[in-house]
Coordinates of C-alpha atoms in Angstrom, one line a residue:
Chain A
G1 CA 9.1 -3.9 -13.5
E2 CA 5.5 -3.6 -12.5
N3 CA 3.0 -0.9 -13.5
V4 CA -0.5 -0.7 -12.1
E5 CA -2.8 1.9 -13.8
Q6 CA -6.4 2.5 -11.5
H7 CA -9.1 4.6 -12.9
P8 CA -11.3 6.6 -11.9
S9 CA -9.4 8.6 -9.6
T10 CA -12.9 10.0 -8.0
L11 CA -15.8 8.0 -7.9
S12 CA -19.2 9.5 -6.4
V13 CA -22.5 7.4 -6.3
Q14 CA -25.7 7.3 -4.5
E15 CA -26.3 5.3 -1.6
G16 CA -27.4 1.9 -2.9
D17 CA -26.5 1.8 -6.2
S18 CA -23.0 0.0 -7.6
A19 CA -19.7 1.1 -7.9
V20 CA -16.7 -0.3 -10.0
I21 CA -12.6 0.6 -9.7
K22 CA -10.6 -0.9 -12.5
C23 CA -6.9 -1.4 -12.8
T24 CA -4.6 -2.8 -15.2
Y25 CA -1.0 -4.5 -14.7
S26 CA 2.0 -4.9 -17.0
D27 CA 3.4 -7.8 -15.8
S28 CA 2.0 -10.7 -17.1
A29 CA 4.0 -13.1 -14.1
S30 CA 2.1 -11.1 -11.4
N31 CA 0.1 -13.0 -9.4
Y32 CA -1.7 -11.4 -6.6
F33 CA -3.6 -8.7 -6.8
P34 CA -5.0 -7.0 -3.1
W35 CA -7.3 -4.4 -3.1
Y36 CA -6.9 -2.0 0.5
K37 CA -9.5 0.2 1.7
Q38 CA -8.1 3.5 3.2
E39 CA -10.4 5.7 5.6
L40 CA -9.4 9.7 6.1
G41 CA -6.3 9.4 8.6
K42 CA -6.1 5.8 8.6
R43 CA -3.6 3.1 7.7
P44 CA -4.6 1.2 4.2
Q45 CA -6.2 -2.2 5.6
L46 CA -7.2 -5.4 2.8
I47 CA -11.0 -5.7 2.3
I48 CA -10.2 -8.6 -0.6
D49 CA -7.6 -10.2 -2.9
I50 CA -7.1 -12.7 -5.6
R51 CA -4.8 -15.0 -6.9
S52 CA -4.4 -15.6 -10.7
N53 CA -5.3 -19.0 -10.6
V54 CA -9.2 -17.2 -9.8
G55 CA -11.4 -15.6 -12.5
E56 CA -13.5 -13.8 -9.8
K57 CA -13.9 -13.5 -6.3
K58 CA -16.5 -12.5 -3.5
D59 CA -17.1 -11.5 -0.4
Q60 CA -20.8 -9.9 0.6
R61 CA -21.3 -6.5 -1.2
I62 CA -17.5 -6.9 -2.6
A63 CA -16.0 -8.7 -5.5
V64 CA -13.4 -8.9 -7.2
T65 CA -12.8 -10.1 -11.3
L66 CA -9.6 -10.6 -12.7
N67 CA -9.0 -11.2 -16.7
K68 CA -5.7 -12.2 -17.0
T69 CA -5.2 -12.0 -21.0
A70 CA -6.2 -8.0 -21.1
K71 CA -4.0 -8.1 -17.9
H72 CA -7.1 -6.0 -16.0
F73 CA -8.9 -6.7 -12.3
S74 CA -11.7 -4.4 -11.3
L75 CA -13.3 -4.1 -7.8
H76 CA -17.2 -4.2 -7.7
I77 CA -19.1 -2.6 -4.8
T78 CA -22.8 -3.3 -4.5
E79 CA -25.7 -1.6 -2.4
T80 CA -23.0 0.8 -1.5
Q81 CA -23.8 2.5 2.2
P82 CA -22.0 5.8 3.4
E83 CA -19.5 4.1 5.5
D84 CA -18.1 2.7 1.5
S85 CA -16.8 6.2 1.3
A86 CA -12.9 5.6 1.3
V87 CA -9.8 5.8 -0.5
Y88 CA -9.4 2.4 -2.4
F89 CA -6.1 1.1 -3.8
C90 CA -5.2 -1.8 -6.0
A91 CA -2.2 -3.8 -6.2
A92 CA 0.0 -6.4 -8.1
R93 CA 2.7 -8.4 -7.0
G94 CA 5.6 -7.0 -9.2
Y95 CA 8.1 -9.3 -10.7
G96 CA 11.7 -8.4 -12.3
G97 CA 12.8 -5.6 -10.7
S98 CA 9.9 -5.3 -8.8
Q99 CA 10.2 -8.9 -7.5
G100 CA 8.4 -10.0 -4.4
N101 CA 6.9 -6.3 -4.3
L102 CA 3.6 -4.7 -3.8
I103 CA 3.3 -2.0 -6.7
F104 CA -0.3 0.2 -6.3
G105 CA -2.3 2.0 -8.2
K106 CA -3.2 6.0 -7.5
G107 CA -6.1 5.0 -5.7
T108 CA -9.7 6.1 -5.9
K109 CA -11.7 8.0 -3.4
L110 CA -15.2 6.9 -3.8
S111 CA -17.5 8.9 -2.0
V112 CA -21.2 7.8 -1.0
K113 CA -24.1 10.2 -1.0
P114 CA -26.7 9.3 1.6
Chain B
N1 CA -0.7 -9.2 19.0
A2 CA 0.5 -5.5 17.9
G3 CA 1.1 -6.1 14.2
V4 CA 3.3 -3.7 12.8
T5 CA 4.0 -0.6 14.4
Q6 CA 5.8 2.7 13.5
T7 CA 7.3 5.6 15.4
P8 CA 6.9 8.5 15.6
K9 CA 3.2 9.3 14.4
F10 CA 4.0 13.0 13.6
Q11 CA 7.6 14.5 13.1
V12 CA 8.3 18.1 12.3
L13 CA 11.7 18.8 11.0
K14 CA 13.6 21.6 9.7
T15 CA 15.4 21.6 5.9
G16 CA 18.5 19.7 6.3
Q17 CA 17.6 17.8 9.5
S18 CA 18.3 13.9 9.9
M19 CA 16.0 11.5 11.4
T20 CA 15.4 7.8 11.6
L21 CA 11.8 6.6 11.5
Q22 CA 11.5 3.0 13.4
C23 CA 9.4 0.0 12.3
A24 CA 8.6 -3.3 13.7
Q25 CA 6.6 -6.0 13.8
D26 CA 5.3 -9.0 15.5
M27 CA 4.3 -11.4 12.9
N28 CA 7.7 -13.4 11.8
H29 CA 7.1 -11.6 8.4
N30 CA 10.4 -12.4 6.3
S31 CA 9.5 -9.0 3.9
M32 CA 9.6 -5.3 5.1
Y33 CA 8.4 -2.1 3.1
W34 CA 8.3 1.7 3.5
Y35 CA 6.3 3.9 1.3
R36 CA 5.4 7.0 1.1
Q37 CA 2.2 8.7 0.6
D38 CA 1.4 11.8 -1.3
P39 CA -2.4 13.4 -2.7
G40 CA -3.0 11.7 -6.0
M41 CA 0.1 9.7 -6.1
G42 CA -0.9 6.2 -4.3
L43 CA 1.3 4.6 -2.3
R44 CA 5.2 4.7 -4.2
L45 CA 7.7 2.2 -2.7
I46 CA 10.7 3.8 -1.2
Y47 CA 12.9 0.4 -0.1
Y48 CA 11.9 -3.0 1.0
S49 CA 13.6 -5.9 2.6
A50 CA 12.9 -9.2 1.2
S51 CA 14.9 -10.9 4.0
E52 CA 16.8 -10.0 7.0
G53 CA 20.0 -8.6 5.9
T54 CA 18.9 -8.1 2.5
T55 CA 17.9 -4.6 1.3
D56 CA 17.1 -2.9 -2.0
K57 CA 15.7 0.2 -3.6
G58 CA 12.0 0.9 -5.0
E59 CA 10.6 3.3 -6.9
V60 CA 11.7 6.5 -5.0
P61 CA 14.7 5.7 -2.7
N62 CA 16.7 9.0 -3.4
G63 CA 17.5 11.0 0.4
Y64 CA 16.8 8.0 2.3
N65 CA 18.4 4.9 3.6
V66 CA 17.7 1.6 5.4
S67 CA 18.4 -0.9 7.5
R68 CA 16.7 -4.4 8.6
L69 CA 18.1 -4.4 12.1
N70 CA 17.0 -8.0 12.6
K71 CA 13.7 -9.8 11.6
R72 CA 11.3 -7.8 13.3
E73 CA 12.6 -4.3 12.7
F74 CA 13.1 -2.0 9.4
S75 CA 14.3 1.8 9.7
L76 CA 14.3 4.6 7.4
R77 CA 16.9 7.7 7.5
L78 CA 16.5 10.7 6.2
E79 CA 20.1 12.1 6.4
S80 CA 19.3 15.7 5.3
A81 CA 15.4 16.6 5.3
A82 CA 14.3 18.4 2.3
P83 CA 10.6 19.9 1.9
S84 CA 9.8 17.5 -0.7
Q85 CA 10.3 14.8 1.8
T86 CA 6.8 16.1 3.7
S87 CA 4.5 13.0 3.2
V88 CA 3.1 10.3 5.0
Y89 CA 4.9 7.3 5.5
F90 CA 3.8 3.6 5.9
C91 CA 5.6 1.1 7.1
A92 CA 4.4 -2.6 5.9
S93 CA 5.1 -5.9 6.2
R94 CA 3.9 -9.8 4.6
I95 CA 5.0 -13.6 3.8
E96 CA 5.7 -13.7 0.3
N97 CA 2.4 -13.6 -1.9
T98 CA 0.2 -12.6 0.8
E99 CA -1.5 -9.4 2.0
A100 CA 0.8 -6.4 3.3
F101 CA 0.2 -5.3 6.7
F102 CA 0.8 -1.5 7.3
G103 CA 2.0 0.5 9.9
Q104 CA -0.1 3.6 11.2
G105 CA 2.0 5.7 9.3
T106 CA 4.2 8.8 10.6
R107 CA 3.3 12.0 9.1
L108 CA 6.6 14.0 8.4
T109 CA 6.9 17.6 7.8
V110 CA 9.7 19.5 6.7
V111 CA 10.1 23.5 6.9

């Protein structure tokens, strides 16, 4: 089944700096890659997603890039703000034994210092 | 439009007790999921249901059972709770190859 690795597990940046979180996946058939943000005590919520027919997608200060050959995708947050502080999860759609499921990475705790 | 609703929000059980976590969605989604979230472990899939009438094991199914009661509802049952099942449980639903919508979570403590 699919396996998703996420790095780093913690990330601390100064307000205004950029933050990058990277994920790798194992199943070359995976075709859907969402990113979720989870604030303390809240449910995970989608912030951006990308499909395998697209190499990059941007939404204001957030962008995601996908490299299908290397089987990795990354989340880029520019001009970080204190309200960006949260745990971020990447995920990949599983095939085979995990067909149709979303398999999540272990998360990255992002801290943005004012 | 409520989305995905889970009950209860908090629960404390004694070791060996049983309980059922309820989940309902009003978005007409085919697929429903139960995840558990533990510190440093991310979201791990317990069971899922690709459609009404079907259920399958995920990554960590031991100690749990599920029922897809109808298209809207997907329940998770702990038959004999253990301290290792202390966790935050999330139900989610989605249409094929789109985002998953999560419930607000159930914080379960087993003492």
